[in-house]
Amino acid sequence: MYQEMITSFKDVDYCAGGATQNSIRIAQWIIGGSNATTFMGCIGKDDFGKTLRSAAEKDHVKVQYQYNDKEPTGTCAVVITDKNRSLVANLAAANCFTKDHLDVKEHWDSVEKAKFYYCAGFFLTVCPPALMMVSQHACNQNKLFSMNLSAPFISQFFKDPLMQLLPYADIVFGNETEAATFSKEQDFKTEDVKEIAKRIASLPKENQKRSRMCVITQGRDPVLVAQDGVVKEYAVIGFDNPDDIVDSNGAGDAFVGGFLAQLVQGNSVDECVRCGNWAAHIVLQRSGCTFPEKADFK
């Protein structure tokens, strides 16, 4: 399918993708400068891998990829009809990340230098030991570790690694569908998203020096932030003209990126959410998780 798209369509765009990498690219764009962020993942030794590295580095993200000799670089074809998107993913090398990549001194040095960490729940399908290694380091050093529920199937079919990682999470992101599935799988016996967010925030936590925050997006409905038994609502940025929405692909990733960009700069939760909503609003008006050359968030 991928080669057919390349040869049959003139307007094929390439961007460094993957849920976590999207969020990191957005955060880097807003923070500015170069190499304020570092991303690790696994790719193949092929042209798509070269394209991915080039695209990420163009966005000023420091990448420390693990290379796999047997599998091609993971790709995701996004076909947009009107405002509806269809995604066809070939995870390939993205499924091959191994914990020993972190044993390389240069890579672990990056982990030790970082003060904030973020991963999508999707990585729980690949290498939970690597996530446990990083999250436990964050906990032991009182650094902030954040994660995303990412998709309903993570809560359904990767429940054990998810619940092993969650005690180390200082911030849990998700959307209303993922929250509802998590509630069902954990037998919360509620479909009330506010209550679910509070319950996630109050689950057992290893680092007792800070309480957990749960951030739930709900499309056009308010963003919910739960912490210390309190849920706060934040209105999203609407569209006067629905035709301004080009593509919803990557909007959730952009929200996380905007949120993290303010968090690492020591700004308030209110400001984190405001920037997340702003970043999502920008991405919704563009094709894919792409953005203008300069971030003008104020």
Tab-separated table of C-alpha atoms in Angstrom:
chain	number	residue	atom	x	y	z
A	1	MET	CA	0.000	0.000	0.000
A	2	TYR	CA	2.798	2.404	0.893
A	3	GLN	CA	4.578	2.133	-2.445
A	4	GLU	CA	1.265	2.472	-4.257
A	5	MET	CA	0.590	5.713	-2.402
A	6	ILE	CA	4.026	7.039	-3.278
A	7	THR	CA	3.670	6.264	-6.968
A	8	SER	CA	-0.029	7.101	-7.376
A	9	PHE	CA	-0.375	10.345	-5.430
A	10	LYS	CA	1.525	13.559	-5.989
A	11	ASP	CA	0.768	15.150	-2.639
A	12	VAL	CA	2.226	12.595	-0.227
A	13	ASP	CA	3.637	14.212	2.908
A	14	TYR	CA	6.155	12.623	5.268
A	15	CYS	CA	6.437	13.450	8.936
A	16	ALA	CA	8.247	11.806	11.825
A	17	GLY	CA	5.395	9.909	13.387
A	18	GLY	CA	4.474	7.558	16.158
A	19	ALA	CA	2.379	8.828	19.062
A	20	THR	CA	5.269	9.564	21.431
A	21	GLN	CA	7.488	11.058	18.752
A	22	ASN	CA	4.620	13.324	17.649
A	23	SER	CA	4.275	14.683	21.189
A	24	ILE	CA	8.021	15.172	21.524
A	25	ARG	CA	8.207	17.022	18.194
A	26	ILE	CA	5.427	19.368	19.312
A	27	ALA	CA	7.084	19.973	22.678
A	28	GLN	CA	10.424	20.709	21.006
A	29	TRP	CA	8.749	23.110	18.560
A	30	ILE	CA	7.150	25.109	21.371
A	31	ILE	CA	10.194	25.071	23.675
A	32	GLY	CA	12.429	26.164	20.798
A	33	GLY	CA	16.139	25.792	20.227
A	34	SER	CA	17.657	22.392	19.471
A	35	ASN	CA	17.866	19.098	21.345
A	36	ALA	CA	15.784	20.160	24.337
A	37	THR	CA	14.139	16.770	23.831
A	38	THR	CA	15.455	13.274	23.113
A	39	PHE	CA	13.518	10.409	21.564
A	40	MET	CA	14.342	6.702	21.516
A	41	GLY	CA	12.698	4.031	19.393
A	42	CYS	CA	13.591	1.273	16.960
A	43	ILE	CA	13.817	1.639	13.167
A	44	GLY	CA	15.133	-0.358	10.219
A	45	LYS	CA	18.211	0.256	8.125
A	46	ASP	CA	16.281	1.488	5.084
A	47	ASP	CA	15.138	4.581	3.216
A	48	PHE	CA	12.116	5.080	5.452
A	49	GLY	CA	14.463	5.038	8.442
A	50	LYS	CA	16.605	7.720	6.822
A	51	THR	CA	13.481	9.756	6.092
A	52	LEU	CA	12.315	9.405	9.697
A	53	ARG	CA	15.641	10.484	11.165
A	54	SER	CA	15.856	13.416	8.784
A	55	ALA	CA	12.318	14.566	9.600
A	56	ALA	CA	12.860	14.330	13.372
A	57	GLU	CA	16.207	16.116	13.245
A	58	LYS	CA	14.694	18.820	11.048
A	59	ASP	CA	12.310	19.411	13.951
A	60	HIS	CA	15.378	19.752	16.238
A	61	VAL	CA	14.671	16.568	18.215
A	62	LYS	CA	17.711	14.591	19.316
A	63	VAL	CA	17.095	11.008	18.229
A	64	GLN	CA	18.861	7.938	19.567
A	65	TYR	CA	17.314	5.188	17.489
A	66	GLN	CA	17.982	1.511	17.891
A	67	TYR	CA	18.521	-0.133	14.496
A	68	ASN	CA	17.141	-3.520	13.535
A	69	ASP	CA	18.755	-5.521	10.735
A	70	LYS	CA	15.785	-7.771	9.991
A	71	GLU	CA	12.693	-5.550	10.087
A	72	PRO	CA	11.910	-2.447	8.018
A	73	THR	CA	11.143	0.906	9.610
A	74	GLY	CA	7.598	1.092	10.933
A	75	THR	CA	5.211	3.110	8.816
A	76	CYS	CA	1.653	4.329	9.071
A	77	ALA	CA	-0.310	5.308	5.987
A	78	VAL	CA	-2.968	7.938	6.635
A	79	VAL	CA	-5.657	8.305	3.989
A	80	ILE	CA	-8.033	11.225	4.439
A	81	THR	CA	-11.473	11.350	2.852
A	82	ASP	CA	-13.263	14.625	3.583
A	83	LYS	CA	-12.565	14.929	7.339
A	84	ASN	CA	-12.399	11.212	8.050
A	85	ARG	CA	-9.087	9.455	8.475
A	86	SER	CA	-8.113	5.846	7.913
A	87	LEU	CA	-4.827	4.570	9.312
A	88	VAL	CA	-2.979	1.464	8.190
A	89	ALA	CA	0.076	0.703	10.314
A	90	ASN	CA	2.970	-1.654	9.719
A	91	LEU	CA	4.783	-1.561	13.056
A	92	ALA	CA	7.704	-3.687	11.862
A	93	ALA	CA	10.932	-2.498	13.552
A	94	ALA	CA	8.970	-0.360	16.010
A	95	ASN	CA	8.054	-3.658	17.691
A	96	CYS	CA	11.697	-4.646	18.113
A	97	PHE	CA	13.053	-2.199	20.694
A	98	THR	CA	15.050	-4.002	23.384
A	99	LYS	CA	16.148	-2.986	26.870
A	100	ASP	CA	19.834	-3.385	26.034
A	101	HIS	CA	19.593	-0.181	23.982
A	102	LEU	CA	19.506	1.590	27.352
A	103	ASP	CA	22.666	-0.190	28.439
A	104	VAL	CA	24.674	1.838	25.914
A	105	LYS	CA	26.407	4.524	27.967
A	106	GLU	CA	25.495	7.367	25.603
A	107	HIS	CA	21.823	6.393	25.755
A	108	TRP	CA	21.629	5.937	29.509
A	109	ASP	CA	23.486	9.240	29.919
A	110	SER	CA	20.526	10.861	28.119
A	111	VAL	CA	18.137	9.175	30.542
A	112	GLU	CA	20.117	10.379	33.537
A	113	LYS	CA	20.356	13.941	32.226
A	114	ALA	CA	16.603	14.188	31.617
A	115	LYS	CA	14.301	15.588	34.274
A	116	PHE	CA	11.008	14.653	32.611
A	117	TYR	CA	9.930	11.469	30.828
A	118	TYR	CA	6.985	10.592	28.609
A	119	CYS	CA	5.858	7.446	26.841
A	120	ALA	CA	2.738	6.291	25.051
A	121	GLY	CA	0.966	3.195	26.286
A	122	PHE	CA	1.659	1.608	22.924
A	123	PHE	CA	5.218	0.894	24.054
A	124	LEU	CA	3.820	-1.552	26.609
A	125	THR	CA	3.242	-3.895	23.663
A	126	VAL	CA	6.939	-3.747	22.785
A	127	CYS	CA	9.318	-3.619	25.751
A	128	PRO	CA	7.823	-3.168	29.227
A	129	PRO	CA	11.224	-3.821	30.927
A	130	ALA	CA	12.665	-0.690	29.284
A	131	LEU	CA	9.769	1.401	30.571
A	132	MET	CA	10.134	-0.059	34.040
A	133	MET	CA	13.847	0.741	34.008
A	134	VAL	CA	13.240	4.402	33.083
A	135	SER	CA	10.203	4.873	35.338
A	136	GLN	CA	12.003	3.396	38.351
A	137	HIS	CA	14.967	5.683	37.698
A	138	ALA	CA	12.562	8.640	37.612
A	139	CYS	CA	10.961	7.508	40.866
A	140	ASN	CA	14.280	6.983	42.657
A	141	GLN	CA	15.549	10.397	41.566
A	142	ASN	CA	12.227	12.181	42.187
A	143	LYS	CA	11.895	13.102	38.519
A	144	LEU	CA	8.554	13.285	36.739
A	145	PHE	CA	7.385	10.294	34.691
A	146	SER	CA	4.282	10.616	32.511
A	147	MET	CA	2.454	8.132	30.313
A	148	ASN	CA	-0.578	7.803	28.076
A	149	LEU	CA	-3.336	5.192	28.039
A	150	SER	CA	-3.100	5.553	24.232
A	151	ALA	CA	-5.877	3.171	23.089
A	152	PRO	CA	-8.638	1.012	24.590
A	153	PHE	CA	-6.861	-2.227	23.658
A	154	ILE	CA	-3.937	-1.362	25.944
A	155	SER	CA	-6.204	-1.487	28.994
A	156	GLN	CA	-7.877	-4.631	27.667
A	157	PHE	CA	-5.036	-6.814	26.434
A	158	PHE	CA	-1.925	-5.396	28.102
A	159	LYS	CA	-3.441	-4.960	31.531
A	160	ASP	CA	-0.616	-6.561	33.496
A	161	PRO	CA	2.280	-4.441	32.171
A	162	LEU	CA	0.054	-1.363	32.312
A	163	MET	CA	-0.752	-1.875	35.977
A	164	GLN	CA	2.906	-2.602	36.756
A	165	LEU	CA	3.934	0.711	35.177
A	166	LEU	CA	1.111	2.885	36.461
A	167	PRO	CA	2.370	3.138	40.086
A	168	TYR	CA	5.399	4.985	38.714
A	169	ALA	CA	3.364	7.456	36.665
A	170	ASP	CA	3.121	11.010	37.986
A	171	ILE	CA	0.837	12.057	35.125
A	172	VAL	CA	-1.537	9.815	33.169
A	173	PHE	CA	-2.977	11.158	29.916
A	174	GLY	CA	-5.873	9.672	27.976
A	175	ASN	CA	-9.126	10.427	26.200
A	176	GLU	CA	-12.688	9.704	27.259
A	177	THR	CA	-12.899	6.401	25.337
A	178	GLU	CA	-9.655	5.107	26.804
A	179	ALA	CA	-10.772	6.201	30.275
A	180	ALA	CA	-14.086	4.356	29.903
A	181	THR	CA	-12.324	1.153	28.849
A	182	PHE	CA	-9.833	1.445	31.697
A	183	SER	CA	-12.751	1.849	34.119
A	184	LYS	CA	-14.462	-1.248	32.775
A	185	GLU	CA	-11.307	-3.362	32.901
A	186	GLN	CA	-10.490	-2.210	36.443
A	187	ASP	CA	-14.082	-2.762	37.574
A	188	PHE	CA	-14.583	0.849	38.668
A	189	LYS	CA	-18.316	0.379	38.023
A	190	THR	CA	-18.748	3.874	36.630
A	191	GLU	CA	-18.894	5.544	33.224
A	192	ASP	CA	-18.609	9.038	34.687
A	193	VAL	CA	-15.393	10.384	33.168
A	194	LYS	CA	-14.770	12.796	36.047
A	195	GLU	CA	-15.036	9.985	38.559
A	196	ILE	CA	-12.785	7.753	36.432
A	197	ALA	CA	-10.150	10.499	36.270
A	198	LYS	CA	-10.253	10.836	40.070
A	199	ARG	CA	-9.960	7.088	40.512
A	200	ILE	CA	-6.960	6.849	38.167
A	201	ALA	CA	-5.267	9.727	39.996
A	202	SER	CA	-5.809	8.017	43.345
A	203	LEU	CA	-4.488	4.563	42.395
A	204	PRO	CA	-1.433	3.356	44.363
A	205	LYS	CA	1.738	5.305	43.627
A	206	GLU	CA	5.395	4.601	44.373
A	207	ASN	CA	6.709	8.162	44.644
A	208	GLN	CA	4.829	9.719	47.546
A	209	LYS	CA	6.586	13.076	47.169
A	210	ARG	CA	3.996	14.210	44.615
A	211	SER	CA	0.421	13.179	43.941
A	212	ARG	CA	-0.631	11.776	40.582
A	213	MET	CA	-2.421	13.904	38.023
A	214	CYS	CA	-4.816	12.426	35.469
A	215	VAL	CA	-5.525	14.442	32.329
A	216	ILE	CA	-8.427	13.357	30.112
A	217	THR	CA	-9.278	14.991	26.780
A	218	GLN	CA	-12.792	14.685	25.387
A	219	GLY	CA	-12.700	16.000	21.837
A	220	ARG	CA	-14.783	19.172	21.707
A	221	ASP	CA	-15.824	18.748	25.351
A	222	PRO	CA	-13.740	20.163	28.239
A	223	VAL	CA	-10.383	18.742	29.247
A	224	LEU	CA	-10.498	17.192	32.705
A	225	VAL	CA	-7.607	17.375	35.167
A	226	ALA	CA	-7.919	15.313	38.342
A	227	GLN	CA	-5.530	15.550	41.287
A	228	ASP	CA	-5.902	15.229	45.048
A	229	GLY	CA	-9.572	14.304	44.716
A	230	VAL	CA	-10.462	17.448	42.756
A	231	VAL	CA	-11.430	17.612	39.090
A	232	LYS	CA	-11.041	20.838	37.132
A	233	GLU	CA	-12.546	21.453	33.682
A	234	TYR	CA	-10.924	23.440	30.871
A	235	ALA	CA	-12.816	24.507	27.767
A	236	VAL	CA	-11.172	23.691	24.450
A	237	ILE	CA	-10.711	26.116	21.559
A	238	GLY	CA	-13.679	25.754	19.252
A	239	PHE	CA	-14.094	26.397	15.527
A	240	ASP	CA	-16.583	28.943	14.185
A	241	ASN	CA	-16.333	27.203	10.837
A	242	PRO	CA	-16.146	23.367	11.016
A	243	ASP	CA	-14.518	23.394	7.577
A	244	ASP	CA	-11.382	24.769	9.224
A	245	ILE	CA	-10.763	21.282	10.623
A	246	VAL	CA	-8.510	19.550	8.106
A	247	ASP	CA	-7.436	16.383	9.902
A	248	SER	CA	-7.784	15.089	13.464
A	249	ASN	CA	-4.751	12.805	13.120
A	250	GLY	CA	-2.217	13.696	15.806
A	251	ALA	CA	-4.374	16.230	17.669
A	252	GLY	CA	-4.240	14.225	20.913
A	253	ASP	CA	-0.482	13.837	20.568
A	254	ALA	CA	-0.207	17.583	20.009
A	255	PHE	CA	-2.168	18.295	23.183
A	256	VAL	CA	0.309	16.228	25.203
A	257	GLY	CA	3.249	17.944	23.516
A	258	GLY	CA	1.880	21.384	24.320
A	259	PHE	CA	1.146	20.373	27.904
A	260	LEU	CA	4.654	18.989	28.407
A	261	ALA	CA	6.290	22.030	26.801
A	262	GLN	CA	4.914	24.230	29.573
A	263	LEU	CA	5.372	21.647	32.317
A	264	VAL	CA	9.128	21.361	31.759
A	265	GLN	CA	9.404	25.145	31.971
A	266	GLY	CA	7.823	25.145	35.411
A	267	ASN	CA	4.523	26.709	34.399
A	268	SER	CA	1.151	26.125	36.033
A	269	VAL	CA	-1.275	23.337	35.176
A	270	ASP	CA	-3.651	25.985	33.806
A	271	GLU	CA	-0.932	27.132	31.428
A	272	CYS	CA	-0.040	23.533	30.499
A	273	VAL	CA	-3.628	22.792	29.482
A	274	ARG	CA	-3.979	26.100	27.655
A	275	CYS	CA	-0.883	25.327	25.594
A	276	GLY	CA	-2.055	21.755	24.976
A	277	ASN	CA	-5.375	23.013	23.653
A	278	TRP	CA	-3.589	25.601	21.526
A	279	ALA	CA	-1.265	22.993	19.991
A	280	ALA	CA	-4.168	20.624	19.247
A	281	HIS	CA	-6.070	23.515	17.643
A	282	ILE	CA	-3.101	24.218	15.361
A	283	VAL	CA	-2.706	20.567	14.313
A	284	LEU	CA	-6.425	20.127	13.616
A	285	GLN	CA	-6.104	22.752	10.897
A	286	ARG	CA	-3.265	20.939	9.145
A	287	SER	CA	-2.608	17.599	7.511
A	288	GLY	CA	-1.059	15.162	9.970
A	289	CYS	CA	0.860	16.130	13.087
A	290	THR	CA	2.565	19.086	11.427
A	291	PHE	CA	3.004	22.700	12.457
A	292	PRO	CA	4.212	26.106	11.206
A	293	GLU	CA	7.884	26.969	11.299
A	294	LYS	CA	7.602	29.018	14.466
A	295	ALA	CA	5.400	28.533	17.520
A	296	ASP	CA	3.634	31.737	18.516
A	297	PHE	CA	1.989	30.548	21.715
A	298	LYS	CA	1.528	33.480	24.078
